[in-house]
PDB file of C-alpha atoms in Angstrom:
ATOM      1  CA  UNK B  22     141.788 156.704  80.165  1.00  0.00           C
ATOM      2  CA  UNK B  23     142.283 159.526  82.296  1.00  0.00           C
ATOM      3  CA  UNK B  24     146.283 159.153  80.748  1.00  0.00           C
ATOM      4  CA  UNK B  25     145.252 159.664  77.426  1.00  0.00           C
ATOM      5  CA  UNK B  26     143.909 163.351  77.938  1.00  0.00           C
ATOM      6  CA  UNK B  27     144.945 166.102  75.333  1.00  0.00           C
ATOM      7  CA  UNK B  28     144.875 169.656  76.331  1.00  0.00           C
ATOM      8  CA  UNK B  29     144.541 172.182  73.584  1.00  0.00           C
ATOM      9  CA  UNK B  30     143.176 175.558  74.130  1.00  0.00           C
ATOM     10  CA  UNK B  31     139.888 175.550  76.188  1.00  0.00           C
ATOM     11  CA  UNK B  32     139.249 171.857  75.510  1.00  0.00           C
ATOM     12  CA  UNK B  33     140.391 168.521  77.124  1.00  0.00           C
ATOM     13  CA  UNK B  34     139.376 165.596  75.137  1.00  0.00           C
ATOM     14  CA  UNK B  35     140.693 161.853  74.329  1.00  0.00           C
ATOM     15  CA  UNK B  36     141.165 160.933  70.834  1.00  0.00           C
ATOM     16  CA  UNK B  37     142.010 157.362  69.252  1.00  0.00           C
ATOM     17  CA  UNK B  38     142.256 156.039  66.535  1.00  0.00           C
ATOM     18  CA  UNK B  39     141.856 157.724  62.224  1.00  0.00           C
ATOM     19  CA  UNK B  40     138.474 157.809  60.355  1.00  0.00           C
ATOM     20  CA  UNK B  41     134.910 159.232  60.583  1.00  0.00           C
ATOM     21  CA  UNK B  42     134.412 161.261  63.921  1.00  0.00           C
ATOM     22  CA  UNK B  43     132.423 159.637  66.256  1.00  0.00           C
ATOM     23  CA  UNK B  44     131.792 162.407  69.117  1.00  0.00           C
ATOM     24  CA  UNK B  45     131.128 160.772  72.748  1.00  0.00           C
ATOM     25  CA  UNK B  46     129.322 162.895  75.266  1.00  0.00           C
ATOM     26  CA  UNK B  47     129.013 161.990  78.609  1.00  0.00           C
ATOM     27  CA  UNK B  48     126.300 162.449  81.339  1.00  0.00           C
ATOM     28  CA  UNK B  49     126.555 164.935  84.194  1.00  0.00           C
ATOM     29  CA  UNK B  50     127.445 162.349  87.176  1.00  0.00           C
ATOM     30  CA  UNK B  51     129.588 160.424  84.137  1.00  0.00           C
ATOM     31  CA  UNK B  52     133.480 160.279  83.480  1.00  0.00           C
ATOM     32  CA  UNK B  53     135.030 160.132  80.477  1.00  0.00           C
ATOM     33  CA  UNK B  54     135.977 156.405  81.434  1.00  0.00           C
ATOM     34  CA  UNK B  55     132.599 155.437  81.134  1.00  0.00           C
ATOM     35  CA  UNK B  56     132.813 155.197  77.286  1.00  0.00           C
ATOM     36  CA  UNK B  57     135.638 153.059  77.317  1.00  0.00           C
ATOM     37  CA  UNK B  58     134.807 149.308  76.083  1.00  0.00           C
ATOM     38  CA  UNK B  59     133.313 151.833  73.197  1.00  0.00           C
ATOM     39  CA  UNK B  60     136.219 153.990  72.503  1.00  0.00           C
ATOM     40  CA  UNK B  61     138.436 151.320  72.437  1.00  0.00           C
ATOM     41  CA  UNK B  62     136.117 149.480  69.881  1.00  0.00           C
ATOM     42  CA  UNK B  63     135.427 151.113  66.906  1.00  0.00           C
ATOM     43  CA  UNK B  64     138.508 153.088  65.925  1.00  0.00           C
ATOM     44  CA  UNK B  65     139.223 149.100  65.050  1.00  0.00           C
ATOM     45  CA  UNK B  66     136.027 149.236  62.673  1.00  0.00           C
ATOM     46  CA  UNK B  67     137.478 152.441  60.979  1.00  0.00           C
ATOM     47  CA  UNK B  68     136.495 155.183  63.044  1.00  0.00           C
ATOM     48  CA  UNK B  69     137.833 158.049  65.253  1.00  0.00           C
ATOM     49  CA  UNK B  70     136.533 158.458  68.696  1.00  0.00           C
ATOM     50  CA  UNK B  71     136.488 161.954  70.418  1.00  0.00           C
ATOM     51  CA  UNK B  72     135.548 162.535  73.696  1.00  0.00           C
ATOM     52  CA  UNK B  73     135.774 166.178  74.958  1.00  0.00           C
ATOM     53  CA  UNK B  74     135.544 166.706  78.677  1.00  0.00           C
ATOM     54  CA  UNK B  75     132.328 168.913  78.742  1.00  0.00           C
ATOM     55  CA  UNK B  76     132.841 171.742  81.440  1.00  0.00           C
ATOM     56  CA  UNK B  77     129.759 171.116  83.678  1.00  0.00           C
ATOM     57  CA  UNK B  78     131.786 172.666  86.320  1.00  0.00           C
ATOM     58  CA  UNK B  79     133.862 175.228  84.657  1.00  0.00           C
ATOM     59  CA  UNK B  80     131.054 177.497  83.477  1.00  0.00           C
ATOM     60  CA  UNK B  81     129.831 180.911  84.847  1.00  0.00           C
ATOM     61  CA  UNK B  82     126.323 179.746  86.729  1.00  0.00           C
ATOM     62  CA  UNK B  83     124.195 181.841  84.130  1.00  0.00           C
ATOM     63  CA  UNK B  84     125.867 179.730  81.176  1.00  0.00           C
ATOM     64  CA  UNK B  85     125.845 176.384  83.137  1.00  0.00           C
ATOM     65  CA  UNK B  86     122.713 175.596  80.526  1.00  0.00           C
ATOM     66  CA  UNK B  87     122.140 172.449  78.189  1.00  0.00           C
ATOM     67  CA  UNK B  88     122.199 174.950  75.194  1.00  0.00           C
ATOM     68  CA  UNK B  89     125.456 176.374  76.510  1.00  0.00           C
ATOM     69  CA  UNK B  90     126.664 172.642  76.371  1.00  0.00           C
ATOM     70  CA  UNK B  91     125.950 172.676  72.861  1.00  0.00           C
ATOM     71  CA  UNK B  92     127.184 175.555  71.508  1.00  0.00           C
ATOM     72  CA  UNK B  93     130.887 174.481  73.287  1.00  0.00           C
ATOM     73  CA  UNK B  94     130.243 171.426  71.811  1.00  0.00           C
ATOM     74  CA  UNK B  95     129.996 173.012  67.998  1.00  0.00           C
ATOM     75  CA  UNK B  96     133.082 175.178  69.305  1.00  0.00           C
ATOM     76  CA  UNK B  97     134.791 172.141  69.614  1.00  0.00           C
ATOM     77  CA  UNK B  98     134.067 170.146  66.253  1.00  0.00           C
ATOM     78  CA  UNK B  99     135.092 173.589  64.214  1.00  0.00           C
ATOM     79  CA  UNK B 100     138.523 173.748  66.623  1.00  0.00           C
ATOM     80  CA  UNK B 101     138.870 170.365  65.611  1.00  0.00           C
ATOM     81  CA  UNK B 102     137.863 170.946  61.607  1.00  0.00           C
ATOM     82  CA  UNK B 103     135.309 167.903  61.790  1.00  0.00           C
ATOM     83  CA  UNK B 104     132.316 167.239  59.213  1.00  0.00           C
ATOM     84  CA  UNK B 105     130.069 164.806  58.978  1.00  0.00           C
ATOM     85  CA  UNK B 106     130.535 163.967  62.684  1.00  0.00           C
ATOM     86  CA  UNK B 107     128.488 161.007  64.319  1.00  0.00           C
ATOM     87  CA  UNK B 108     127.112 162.157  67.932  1.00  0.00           C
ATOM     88  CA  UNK B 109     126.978 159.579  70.713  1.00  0.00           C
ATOM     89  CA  UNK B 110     125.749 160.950  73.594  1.00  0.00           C
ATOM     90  CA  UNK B 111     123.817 159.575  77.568  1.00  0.00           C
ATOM     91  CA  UNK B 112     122.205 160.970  79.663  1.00  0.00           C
ATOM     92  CA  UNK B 113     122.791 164.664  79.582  1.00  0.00           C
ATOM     93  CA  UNK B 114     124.887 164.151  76.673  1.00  0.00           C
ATOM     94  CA  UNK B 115     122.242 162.444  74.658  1.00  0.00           C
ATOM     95  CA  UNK B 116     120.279 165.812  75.512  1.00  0.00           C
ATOM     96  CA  UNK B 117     123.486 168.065  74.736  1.00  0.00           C
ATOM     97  CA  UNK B 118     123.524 165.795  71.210  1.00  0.00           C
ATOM     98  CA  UNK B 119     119.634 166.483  70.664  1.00  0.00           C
ATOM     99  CA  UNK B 120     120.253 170.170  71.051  1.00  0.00           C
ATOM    100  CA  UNK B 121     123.356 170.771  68.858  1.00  0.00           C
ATOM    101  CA  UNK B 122     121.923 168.855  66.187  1.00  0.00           C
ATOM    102  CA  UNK B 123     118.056 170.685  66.148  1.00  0.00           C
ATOM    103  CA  UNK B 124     120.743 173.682  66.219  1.00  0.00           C
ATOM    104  CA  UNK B 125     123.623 172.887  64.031  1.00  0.00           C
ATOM    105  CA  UNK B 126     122.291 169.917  61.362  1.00  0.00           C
ATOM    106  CA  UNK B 127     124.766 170.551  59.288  1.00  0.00           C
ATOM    107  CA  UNK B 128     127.283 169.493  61.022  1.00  0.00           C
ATOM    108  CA  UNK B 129     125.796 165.884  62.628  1.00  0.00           C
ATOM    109  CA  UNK B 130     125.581 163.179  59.773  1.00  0.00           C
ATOM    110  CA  UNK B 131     123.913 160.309  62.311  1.00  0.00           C
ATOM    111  CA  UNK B 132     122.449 160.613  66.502  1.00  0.00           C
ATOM    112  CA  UNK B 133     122.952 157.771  68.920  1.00  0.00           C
ATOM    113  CA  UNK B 134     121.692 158.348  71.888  1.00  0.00           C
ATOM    114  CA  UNK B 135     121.174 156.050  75.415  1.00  0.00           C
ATOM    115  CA  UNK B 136     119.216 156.989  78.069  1.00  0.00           C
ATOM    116  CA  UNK B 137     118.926 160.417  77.379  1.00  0.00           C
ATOM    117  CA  UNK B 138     117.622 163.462  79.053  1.00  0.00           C
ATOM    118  CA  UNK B 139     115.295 165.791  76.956  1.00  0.00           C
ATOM    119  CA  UNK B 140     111.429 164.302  77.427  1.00  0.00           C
ATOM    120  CA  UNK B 141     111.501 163.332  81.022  1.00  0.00           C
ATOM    121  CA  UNK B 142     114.106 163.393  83.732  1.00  0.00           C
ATOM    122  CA  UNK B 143     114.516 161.987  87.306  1.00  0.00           C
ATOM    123  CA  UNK B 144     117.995 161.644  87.760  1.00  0.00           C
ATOM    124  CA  UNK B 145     117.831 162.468  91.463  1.00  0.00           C
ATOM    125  CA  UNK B 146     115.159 159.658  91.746  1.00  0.00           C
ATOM    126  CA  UNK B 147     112.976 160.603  94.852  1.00  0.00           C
ATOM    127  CA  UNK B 148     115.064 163.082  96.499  1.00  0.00           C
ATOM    128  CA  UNK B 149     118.004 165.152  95.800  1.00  0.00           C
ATOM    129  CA  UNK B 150     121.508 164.412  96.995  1.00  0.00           C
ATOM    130  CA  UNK B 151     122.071 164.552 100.590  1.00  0.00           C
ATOM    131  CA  UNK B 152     125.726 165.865 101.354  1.00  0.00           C
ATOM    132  CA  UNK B 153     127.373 163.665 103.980  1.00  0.00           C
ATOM    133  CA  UNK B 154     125.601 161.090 103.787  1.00  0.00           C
ATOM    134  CA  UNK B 155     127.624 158.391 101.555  1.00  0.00           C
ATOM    135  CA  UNK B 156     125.167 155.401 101.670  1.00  0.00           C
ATOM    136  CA  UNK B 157     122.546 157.632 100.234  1.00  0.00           C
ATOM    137  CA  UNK B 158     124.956 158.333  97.583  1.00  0.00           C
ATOM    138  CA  UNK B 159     125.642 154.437  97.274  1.00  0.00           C
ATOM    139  CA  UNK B 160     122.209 153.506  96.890  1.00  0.00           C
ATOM    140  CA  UNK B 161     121.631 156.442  93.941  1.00  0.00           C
ATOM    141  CA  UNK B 162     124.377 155.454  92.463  1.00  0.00           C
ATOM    142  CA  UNK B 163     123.734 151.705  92.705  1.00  0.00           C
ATOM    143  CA  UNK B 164     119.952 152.339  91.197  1.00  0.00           C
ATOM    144  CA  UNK B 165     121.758 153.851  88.154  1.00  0.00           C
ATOM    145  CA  UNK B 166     122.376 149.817  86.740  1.00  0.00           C
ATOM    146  CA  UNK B 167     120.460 146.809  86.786  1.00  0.00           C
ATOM    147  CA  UNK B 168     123.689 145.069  88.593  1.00  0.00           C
ATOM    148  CA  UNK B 169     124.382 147.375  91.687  1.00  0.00           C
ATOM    149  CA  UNK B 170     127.962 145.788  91.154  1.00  0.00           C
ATOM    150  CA  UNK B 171     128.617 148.109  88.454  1.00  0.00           C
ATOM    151  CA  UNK B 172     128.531 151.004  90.683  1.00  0.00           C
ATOM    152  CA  UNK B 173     132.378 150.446  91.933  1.00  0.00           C
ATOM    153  CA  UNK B 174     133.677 152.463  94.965  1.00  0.00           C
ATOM    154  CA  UNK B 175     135.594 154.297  92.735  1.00  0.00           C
ATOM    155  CA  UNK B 176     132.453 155.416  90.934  1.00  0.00           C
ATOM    156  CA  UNK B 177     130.615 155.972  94.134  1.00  0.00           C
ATOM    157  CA  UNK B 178     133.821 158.048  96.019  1.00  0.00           C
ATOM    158  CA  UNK B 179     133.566 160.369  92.582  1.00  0.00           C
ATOM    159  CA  UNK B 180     130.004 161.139  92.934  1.00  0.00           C
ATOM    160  CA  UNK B 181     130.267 161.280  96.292  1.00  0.00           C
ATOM    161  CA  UNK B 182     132.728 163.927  96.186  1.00  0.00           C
ATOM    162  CA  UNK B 183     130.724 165.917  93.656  1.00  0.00           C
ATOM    163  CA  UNK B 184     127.659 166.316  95.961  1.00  0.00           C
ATOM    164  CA  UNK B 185     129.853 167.437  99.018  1.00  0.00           C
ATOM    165  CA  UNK B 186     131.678 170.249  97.132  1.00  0.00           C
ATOM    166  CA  UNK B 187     129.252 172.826  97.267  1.00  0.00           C
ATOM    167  CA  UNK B 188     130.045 174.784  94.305  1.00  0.00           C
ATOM    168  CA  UNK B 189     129.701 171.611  91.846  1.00  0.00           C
ATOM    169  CA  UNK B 190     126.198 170.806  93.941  1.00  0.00           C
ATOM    170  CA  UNK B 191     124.674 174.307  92.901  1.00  0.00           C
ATOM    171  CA  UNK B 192     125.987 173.588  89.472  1.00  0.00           C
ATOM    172  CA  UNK B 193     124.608 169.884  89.099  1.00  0.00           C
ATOM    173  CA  UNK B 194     120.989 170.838  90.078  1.00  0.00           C
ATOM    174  CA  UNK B 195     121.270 174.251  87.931  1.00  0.00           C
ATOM    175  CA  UNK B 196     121.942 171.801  84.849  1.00  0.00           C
ATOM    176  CA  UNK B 197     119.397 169.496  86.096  1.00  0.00           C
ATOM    177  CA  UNK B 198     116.750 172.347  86.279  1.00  0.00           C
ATOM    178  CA  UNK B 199     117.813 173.300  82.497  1.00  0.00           C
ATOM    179  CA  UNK B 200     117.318 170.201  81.346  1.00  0.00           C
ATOM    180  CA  UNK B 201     114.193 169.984  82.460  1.00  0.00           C
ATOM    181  CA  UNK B 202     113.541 173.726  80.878  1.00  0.00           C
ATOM    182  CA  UNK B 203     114.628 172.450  77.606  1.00  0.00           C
ATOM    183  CA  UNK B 204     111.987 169.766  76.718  1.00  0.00           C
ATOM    184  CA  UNK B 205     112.498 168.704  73.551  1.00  0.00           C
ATOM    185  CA  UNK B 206     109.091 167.218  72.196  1.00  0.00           C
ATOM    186  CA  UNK B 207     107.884 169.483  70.144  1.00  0.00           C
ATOM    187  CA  UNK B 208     111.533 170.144  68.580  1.00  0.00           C
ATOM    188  CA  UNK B 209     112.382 166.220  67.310  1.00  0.00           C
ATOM    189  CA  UNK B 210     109.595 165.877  64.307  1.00  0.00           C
ATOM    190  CA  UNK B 211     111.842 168.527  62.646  1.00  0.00           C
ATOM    191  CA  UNK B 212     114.695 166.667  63.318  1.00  0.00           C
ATOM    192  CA  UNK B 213     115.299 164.444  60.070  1.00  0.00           C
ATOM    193  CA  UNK B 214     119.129 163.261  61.202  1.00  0.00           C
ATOM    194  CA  UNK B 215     118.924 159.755  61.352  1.00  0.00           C
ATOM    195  CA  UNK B 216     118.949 158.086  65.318  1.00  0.00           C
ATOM    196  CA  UNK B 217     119.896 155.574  66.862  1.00  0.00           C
ATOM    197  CA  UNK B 218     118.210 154.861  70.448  1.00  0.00           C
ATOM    198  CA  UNK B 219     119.955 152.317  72.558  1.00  0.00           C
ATOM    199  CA  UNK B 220     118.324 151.654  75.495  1.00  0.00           C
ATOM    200  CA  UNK B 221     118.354 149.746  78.758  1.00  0.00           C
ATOM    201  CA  UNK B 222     115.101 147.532  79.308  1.00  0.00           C
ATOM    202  CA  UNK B 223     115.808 148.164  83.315  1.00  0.00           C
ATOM    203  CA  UNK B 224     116.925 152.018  83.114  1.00  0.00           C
ATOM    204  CA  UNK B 225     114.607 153.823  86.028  1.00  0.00           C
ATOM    205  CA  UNK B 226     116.326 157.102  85.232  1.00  0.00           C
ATOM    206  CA  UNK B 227     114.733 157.666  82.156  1.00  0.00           C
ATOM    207  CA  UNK B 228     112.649 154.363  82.054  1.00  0.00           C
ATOM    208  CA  UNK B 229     111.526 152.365  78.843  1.00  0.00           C
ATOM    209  CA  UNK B 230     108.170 154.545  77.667  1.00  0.00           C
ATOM    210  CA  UNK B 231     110.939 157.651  77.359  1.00  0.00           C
ATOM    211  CA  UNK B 232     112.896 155.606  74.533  1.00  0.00           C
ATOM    212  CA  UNK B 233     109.351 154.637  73.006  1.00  0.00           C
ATOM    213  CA  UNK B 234     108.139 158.370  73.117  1.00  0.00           C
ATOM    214  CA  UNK B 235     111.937 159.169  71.842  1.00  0.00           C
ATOM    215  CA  UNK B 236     111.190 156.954  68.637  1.00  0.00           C
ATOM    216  CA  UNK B 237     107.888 158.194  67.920  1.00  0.00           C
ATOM    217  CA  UNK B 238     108.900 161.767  67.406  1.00  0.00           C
ATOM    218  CA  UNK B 239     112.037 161.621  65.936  1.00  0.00           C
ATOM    219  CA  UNK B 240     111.434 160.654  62.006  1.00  0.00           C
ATOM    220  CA  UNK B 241     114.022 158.978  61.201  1.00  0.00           C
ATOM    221  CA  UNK B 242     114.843 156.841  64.092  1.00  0.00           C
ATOM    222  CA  UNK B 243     115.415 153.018  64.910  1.00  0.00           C
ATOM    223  CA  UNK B 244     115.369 151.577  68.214  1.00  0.00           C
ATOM    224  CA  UNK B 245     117.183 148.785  70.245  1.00  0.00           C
ATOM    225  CA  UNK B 246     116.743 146.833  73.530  1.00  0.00           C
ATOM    226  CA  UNK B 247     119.597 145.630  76.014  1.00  0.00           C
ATOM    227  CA  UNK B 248     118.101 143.265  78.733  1.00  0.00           C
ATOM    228  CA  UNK B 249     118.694 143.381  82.224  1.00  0.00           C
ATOM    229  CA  UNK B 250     120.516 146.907  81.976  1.00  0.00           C
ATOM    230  CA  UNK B 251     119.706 150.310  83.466  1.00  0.00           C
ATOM    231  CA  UNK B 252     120.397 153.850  82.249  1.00  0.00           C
ATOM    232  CA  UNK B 253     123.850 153.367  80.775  1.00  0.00           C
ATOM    233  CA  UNK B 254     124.323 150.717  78.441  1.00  0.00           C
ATOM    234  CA  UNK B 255     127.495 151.452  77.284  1.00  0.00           C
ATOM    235  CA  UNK B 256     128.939 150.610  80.610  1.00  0.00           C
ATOM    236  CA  UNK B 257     126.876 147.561  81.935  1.00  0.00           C
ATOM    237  CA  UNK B 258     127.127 145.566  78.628  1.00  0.00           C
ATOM    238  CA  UNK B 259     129.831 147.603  76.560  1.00  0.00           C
ATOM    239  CA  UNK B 260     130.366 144.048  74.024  1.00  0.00           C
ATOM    240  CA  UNK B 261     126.204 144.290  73.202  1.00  0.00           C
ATOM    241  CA  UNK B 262     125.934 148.141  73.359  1.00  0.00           C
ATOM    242  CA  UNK B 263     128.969 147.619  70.373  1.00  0.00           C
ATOM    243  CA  UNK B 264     127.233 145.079  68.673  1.00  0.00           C
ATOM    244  CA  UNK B 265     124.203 147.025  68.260  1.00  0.00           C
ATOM    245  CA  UNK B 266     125.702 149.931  67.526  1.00  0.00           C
ATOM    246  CA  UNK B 267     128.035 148.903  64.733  1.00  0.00           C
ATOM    247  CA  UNK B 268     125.391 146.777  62.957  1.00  0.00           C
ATOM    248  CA  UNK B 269     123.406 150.023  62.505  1.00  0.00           C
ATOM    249  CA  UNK B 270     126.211 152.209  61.586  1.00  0.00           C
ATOM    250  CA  UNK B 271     126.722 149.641  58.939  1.00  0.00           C
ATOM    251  CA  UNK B 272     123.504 149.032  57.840  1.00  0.00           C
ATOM    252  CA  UNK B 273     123.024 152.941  57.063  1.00  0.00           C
ATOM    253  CA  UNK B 274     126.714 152.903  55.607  1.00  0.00           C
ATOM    254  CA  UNK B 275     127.860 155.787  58.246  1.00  0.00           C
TER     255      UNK B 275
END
């Protein structure tokens, strides 16, 4: 997908397809490629799919903050003259889609989020990343899914590389630490923008009880199961994740 990338202004971002915007954010260890058994799916069903590269990395350290995230994020959907715009976001970018819409609710008709950040976060399991050492990266990277399979070397030589360039290390854990700053619970039973939580029955990032205490705050929310998957759906059963996805969108006639 990396081919597809449009550069306009500040942003980079793939777009397919004509319809109502459905905005894709990805996680902080998570490519754009991640998303694509999804982006290829539902400009077929009538929508367009976004998905902005979010600068993680790009960002002075004092702005590298989940509500920074958010505010580029509503920079982007007014560059692009969006309304009505469908947020899919997980991980961090569930989180970065919580935010913006508690902040800008005018602009986000309908939440999806999948193993998000924003309630609880471990995403550096037991320990944080040890530079150098690659089979330490393997294994966190492997514990991600339910099938360590998924984690390809490709996926594992990215990370990998993140956590040895010291500048993007100081940057991950900085995000990590906001995340954690921004807890969200006592923002969602405000939040009246209908949700829909997708969630791996395996994930040990943010495990199961997260989605559960997810659901009970947020109002107006609905929430699905994928078996045998871990903390990112979307890529360890992309036809389900779909499924699921599109039967709610057209049950609530988004």
């Amino acid at each position: 997908m990396e081919d597809e990338i449009i550069k306009e202004g500040k942003f980079r971002y793939i777009e397919i397809g004509e319809g109502k915007p459905i905005i894709i954010l990805h996680g902080l260890m998570g490519g754009l490629s991640n998303f694509e058994g999804v982006a290829h799916f539902f400009p077929k069903k009538g929508y367009q799919v976004l998905i902005p590269e979010l600068p993680i990395y790009d960002m002075p350290m004092l702005k590298t903050t989940v509500k920074n995230f958010a505010k580029f994020l509503a920079d982007f959907i007014e560059f692009k003259g969006l309304k009505d715009v469908i947020l899919l976001g997980n991980s961090l970018g569930g989180h970065i889609g919580l935010l913006h819409t508690k902040m800008f609710p005018e602009l986000v008709k309908a939440l999806v989020i999948t193993g998000s950040s924003g309630l609880y976060e471990s995403a550096m399991g037991d320990g944080y990343p040890k530079r150098g050492d690659y089979e330490f990266i393997k294994k966190k990277a492997q514990d991600v899914f339910y099938d360590p399979e998924v984690a390809t070397k490709e996926i594992v030589d990215e990370v990998f590389a993140t956590v040895n360039d010291r500048m993007k290390l100081v940057k991950t854990l900085a995000i990590a630490k906001s995340a954690i700053r921004h807890n969200m619970s006592k923002d969602l039973p405000s939040m009246q923008t209908p949700t829909c939580i997708i969630w791996g029955e395996n994930d040990s990032v943010t495990p199961p009880n997260v989605a559960e205490e997810f659901h009970e705050l947020l109002p107006d929310s609905e929430l699905f199961w994928i078996e045998k998957c871990g903390h990112a759906p979307m890529m360890e059963h992309p036809d389900e994740f779909n499924t699921v996805l599109d039967a709610w969108l057209t049950k609530r006639e988004f």
